């Protein structure tokens, strides 16, 4: 249904007491009128599924999910991914959940403090934008992130709509990128420390790389999605390194234009549910110096092998056999 305001119409959908209220022009909606701890009806599940497909990321506030409830909710929409390696803050006995506690568990992990590790990884200003596990041959279809403890200010997360970004390209550029493929690899752009570098050894021991279409066709909506991010993409096949770098910079800048993004202010009990096939997101970088705790719990849902406009699927290079994350 549509609610009218002064001089404008507000798009809002309501079904069985569940209300979907968009919060930005191209991406993001808040869903109210649902308690995620309860047994959800098929109609409610359908409303949520449709909202994620339409708005790419949806937000719930004031939820009281525990770990078991988080996993149970996720299972209504797919099969949770089980990681063989998780952060040190992750709960024992709940393998579907990965927990980050202010990223403090990474401090000293590779012989350097988190700030140095982050600086060595981020070789461009857009390096932090990523989809979850995008170097895999079958990246997760969706992610459900739950906030336990958040700072009183700062710590927001931002998402970008990759389908809208693709549609916003000019017709000649869309035609150009439709047939391209790019290598996605862990550790792209990392600057090693002089001498022995524990993180380099980690990357070599756990390397994952895949050739993905630069434009993938969404398996449900059929939308064309600009499948690019600053975290994993190494190089566009068939282009020189200089050409590839220029094209990737242009496409990533297109993807994160403000009009294609939404920023979410977390509260304890907030839940974000996003389509990992059609979005990239940026974790906050404005709260590390504040000293406030930020504890988040994540469940990812198993996804498909991406397929390009020409019908050609992604191809694994290394470390992407089934079950390895």
XYZ file of C-alpha atoms in Angstrom:
325
model
C 0.000 0.000 0.000
C 1.073 3.636 -0.357
C 0.869 6.259 2.371
C 0.577 9.858 1.223
C 2.380 12.756 2.820
C 2.341 16.459 2.005
C 3.183 16.709 -1.696
C 4.530 13.187 -2.025
C 3.699 9.498 -1.886
C 5.556 7.202 0.494
C 5.975 3.611 -0.652
C 4.998 1.286 2.172
C 3.790 -2.292 2.140
C 1.762 -3.991 4.838
C 0.745 -7.651 5.101
C -0.513 -9.570 8.140
C 0.587 -6.742 10.418
C 4.129 -6.744 8.973
C 5.108 -3.360 7.559
C 7.949 -2.768 5.082
C 9.062 0.874 5.045
C 11.794 1.921 2.574
C 14.499 4.135 4.047
C 16.445 5.179 0.922
C 15.693 5.605 -2.762
C 17.447 2.541 -4.167
C 18.239 0.300 -1.203
C 17.160 -0.463 2.337
C 13.870 -0.928 4.191
C 12.863 -1.307 7.830
C 10.480 -4.132 8.692
C 8.250 -3.712 11.736
C 5.411 -5.687 13.242
C 7.319 -8.951 13.488
C 9.014 -10.696 16.411
C 11.837 -12.840 15.037
C 11.841 -15.033 18.156
C 8.385 -16.346 17.302
C 7.389 -19.037 14.813
C 6.896 -17.093 11.596
C 4.012 -17.849 9.247
C 4.695 -18.696 5.624
C 3.089 -15.391 4.664
C 5.445 -13.434 6.936
C 8.460 -15.332 5.601
C 7.271 -14.493 2.093
C 6.968 -10.796 2.929
C 10.515 -10.730 4.334
C 11.919 -12.686 1.397
C 10.267 -10.333 -1.100
C 11.522 -7.276 0.790
C 15.116 -8.541 0.760
C 14.834 -9.223 -2.964
C 13.324 -5.777 -3.648
C 15.328 -3.586 -1.245
C 18.555 -5.676 -1.035
C 18.937 -5.093 2.721
C 16.236 -4.960 5.391
C 16.461 -3.931 9.028
C 14.668 -5.119 12.159
C 14.910 -3.261 15.463
C 14.341 -4.263 19.063
C 14.734 -8.012 18.538
C 15.658 -10.405 21.359
C 17.242 -13.217 19.385
C 19.730 -15.513 21.054
C 22.147 -17.701 19.090
C 19.659 -20.545 18.644
C 16.915 -18.160 17.547
C 19.259 -16.451 15.121
C 20.088 -19.762 13.443
C 16.437 -20.862 13.439
C 15.388 -17.616 11.752
C 18.129 -17.997 9.141
C 17.019 -21.544 8.323
C 13.639 -20.234 7.185
C 15.462 -18.686 4.223
C 18.222 -21.142 3.381
C 20.988 -23.388 4.650
C 23.461 -21.703 7.024
C 27.119 -21.822 6.075
C 29.408 -23.570 8.563
C 32.927 -22.146 8.591
C 35.853 -24.407 9.518
C 37.641 -21.372 10.990
C 35.937 -18.628 12.978
C 37.010 -15.647 15.047
C 38.062 -16.275 18.630
C 34.951 -14.520 19.936
C 32.577 -16.929 18.157
C 30.346 -19.058 20.408
C 31.224 -22.688 21.065
C 28.587 -25.209 20.064
C 26.959 -22.939 17.462
C 29.057 -23.473 14.322
C 26.659 -21.491 12.119
C 27.451 -18.227 13.954
C 30.580 -16.133 13.540
C 31.059 -13.368 16.096
C 33.193 -10.258 15.880
C 33.971 -8.398 19.079
C 35.268 -5.004 17.997
C 37.729 -6.908 15.834
C 39.812 -7.045 19.007
C 40.327 -10.755 18.474
C 42.522 -9.791 15.516
C 44.898 -7.706 17.623
C 48.328 -9.344 17.584
C 47.028 -12.286 15.565
C 49.534 -11.841 12.751
C 52.268 -10.221 14.809
C 50.867 -6.726 14.323
C 48.155 -4.619 15.859
C 44.869 -4.371 13.998
C 45.511 -0.804 12.821
C 48.721 -1.801 11.027
C 47.118 -4.905 9.520
C 44.205 -2.848 8.240
C 46.503 -0.180 6.790
C 48.557 -2.803 4.947
C 45.403 -4.341 3.451
C 43.779 -1.127 2.254
C 45.712 -0.061 -0.824
C 42.862 2.125 -2.117
C 40.267 4.339 -0.454
C 37.532 1.926 -1.572
C 39.310 -1.222 -0.330
C 36.891 -1.870 2.517
C 33.816 -2.351 0.294
C 33.094 -6.059 -0.090
C 30.550 -8.840 -0.311
C 30.967 -11.712 2.130
C 33.384 -14.424 0.934
C 33.352 -13.122 -2.622
C 36.515 -15.005 -3.591
C 34.664 -18.310 -3.338
C 33.209 -19.944 -6.421
C 29.841 -19.944 -4.624
C 29.653 -16.827 -2.417
C 26.913 -16.797 0.236
C 23.469 -15.835 -1.021
C 22.640 -13.739 2.024
C 23.897 -12.603 5.411
C 21.965 -11.999 8.625
C 23.865 -9.817 11.114
C 22.699 -9.243 14.693
C 23.941 -6.531 17.042
C 24.560 -7.410 20.685
C 26.614 -4.451 21.908
C 27.165 -1.223 19.972
C 28.909 2.073 20.725
C 26.743 5.047 21.750
C 27.773 6.719 18.500
C 29.713 5.615 15.438
C 29.893 2.052 14.177
C 27.341 2.391 11.353
C 27.405 -0.017 8.385
C 26.753 1.068 4.780
C 25.405 -1.041 1.896
C 25.357 -0.392 -1.866
C 22.882 -1.731 -4.440
C 24.879 -3.344 -7.274
C 21.831 -3.855 -9.494
C 20.995 -0.142 -9.372
C 24.649 0.697 -9.970
C 24.700 -1.459 -13.112
C 21.455 0.061 -14.376
C 22.927 3.520 -13.829
C 25.828 2.912 -16.222
C 25.565 4.279 -19.741
C 24.439 1.820 -22.412
C 27.886 1.576 -24.103
C 29.602 0.828 -20.785
C 26.983 -1.783 -19.878
C 27.556 -3.465 -23.228
C 31.327 -3.365 -22.646
C 31.284 -4.898 -19.145
C 28.567 -7.508 -19.838
C 31.054 -9.942 -21.353
C 34.010 -9.372 -19.019
C 35.267 -11.622 -16.244
C 37.515 -10.794 -13.281
C 39.675 -12.677 -10.832
C 38.616 -12.451 -7.182
C 41.323 -13.424 -4.693
C 42.042 -13.195 -0.966
C 44.715 -10.688 0.015
C 44.394 -8.400 -3.011
C 46.648 -5.364 -2.657
C 48.138 -6.402 0.704
C 51.510 -4.773 1.398
C 53.738 -7.350 3.162
C 55.838 -6.416 6.164
C 59.606 -6.525 5.670
C 60.995 -9.964 6.405
C 58.775 -12.776 7.591
C 55.065 -11.900 7.426
C 52.611 -14.168 9.246
C 49.646 -12.812 7.293
C 51.306 -13.640 3.967
C 51.854 -17.191 5.217
C 48.187 -17.310 6.244
C 47.092 -16.165 2.774
C 49.277 -18.751 1.061
C 48.018 -21.547 3.332
C 44.352 -20.591 2.881
C 44.277 -19.071 -0.580
C 40.929 -18.815 -2.349
C 40.538 -17.437 -5.876
C 37.818 -17.552 -8.523
C 37.133 -16.041 -11.937
C 33.674 -14.443 -11.715
C 31.626 -12.617 -14.364
C 31.958 -8.871 -13.963
C 28.187 -8.717 -14.430
C 26.224 -11.586 -12.901
C 22.568 -12.413 -13.458
C 20.669 -12.614 -10.174
C 19.319 -16.188 -9.901
C 15.944 -15.072 -8.504
C 15.156 -11.590 -9.811
C 16.968 -11.904 -13.146
C 18.536 -8.478 -12.582
C 21.987 -7.785 -13.934
C 24.346 -7.044 -11.062
C 27.671 -5.212 -11.243
C 29.690 -7.896 -9.453
C 32.608 -5.784 -8.289
C 34.119 -4.880 -4.926
C 37.276 -3.357 -3.503
C 38.226 -6.267 -1.279
C 38.669 -9.279 -3.565
C 38.855 -8.181 -7.205
C 42.356 -8.692 -8.626
C 42.146 -7.990 -12.357
C 39.772 -8.055 -15.298
C 40.670 -10.841 -17.696
C 41.845 -9.795 -21.149
C 42.796 -6.254 -20.109
C 46.255 -4.958 -19.278
C 46.886 -4.216 -15.605
C 46.700 -0.486 -16.291
C 43.425 -0.820 -18.225
C 41.996 -3.161 -15.604
C 42.856 -0.814 -12.734
C 41.210 2.126 -14.475
C 38.042 0.212 -15.347
C 37.737 -1.303 -11.866
C 38.160 2.095 -10.232
C 35.447 3.540 -12.459
C 33.050 0.661 -11.743
C 33.642 0.656 -8.004
C 33.165 4.401 -7.804
C 29.895 3.893 -9.692
C 28.819 1.152 -7.280
C 29.260 3.277 -4.153
C 27.743 6.530 -5.371
C 25.713 7.913 -2.447
C 22.411 7.513 -4.311
C 22.926 3.732 -4.456
C 23.713 3.371 -0.739
C 22.056 3.222 2.654
C 23.677 3.691 6.072
C 22.303 1.986 9.168
C 22.617 3.113 12.776
C 22.870 0.009 14.939
C 21.156 -0.458 18.298
C 21.329 -3.494 20.609
C 18.879 -6.014 19.170
C 19.076 -4.659 15.624
C 19.198 -7.220 12.801
C 20.248 -6.588 9.189
C 19.391 -9.149 6.485
C 20.949 -8.542 3.087
C 21.229 -10.098 -0.349
C 24.954 -10.824 -0.640
C 24.530 -11.457 -4.387
C 23.382 -7.919 -5.143
C 25.150 -5.734 -2.570
C 28.501 -4.771 -1.187
C 28.907 -3.284 2.257
C 31.385 -1.238 4.235
C 32.166 -2.022 7.839
C 32.580 1.057 10.039
C 35.993 2.632 10.443
C 35.010 5.452 12.772
C 34.750 3.670 16.115
C 38.072 1.888 16.771
C 39.555 4.916 18.562
C 36.511 5.387 20.790
C 37.138 2.382 23.014
C 33.485 1.322 23.116
C 32.640 -2.369 22.605
C 30.909 -3.510 19.410
C 29.836 -7.149 19.331
C 28.059 -8.544 16.253
C 26.880 -12.071 15.339
C 26.677 -13.267 11.730
C 24.950 -16.146 9.952
C 25.467 -16.580 6.205
C 23.256 -18.602 3.849
C 24.721 -20.902 1.212
C 24.717 -19.480 -2.304
C 24.992 -20.468 -5.933
C 27.810 -20.283 -8.472
C 27.365 -16.910 -10.234
C 26.388 -16.931 -13.901
C 27.219 -14.189 -16.368
C 25.097 -12.501 -19.008
C 26.349 -15.034 -21.565
C 25.296 -17.957 -19.362
C 28.873 -18.857 -18.403
C 29.366 -19.705 -14.701
C 32.230 -18.690 -12.446
C 35.297 -20.920 -12.483
C 37.409 -21.816 -9.442
C 41.150 -21.227 -9.503
C 42.232 -22.443 -6.099
C 40.849 -23.159 -2.637
C 37.230 -23.160 -3.759
C 36.306 -26.802 -3.563
C 33.046 -27.506 -1.783
C 33.239 -27.000 1.955
C 36.425 -24.927 2.111
C 36.024 -21.391 3.429
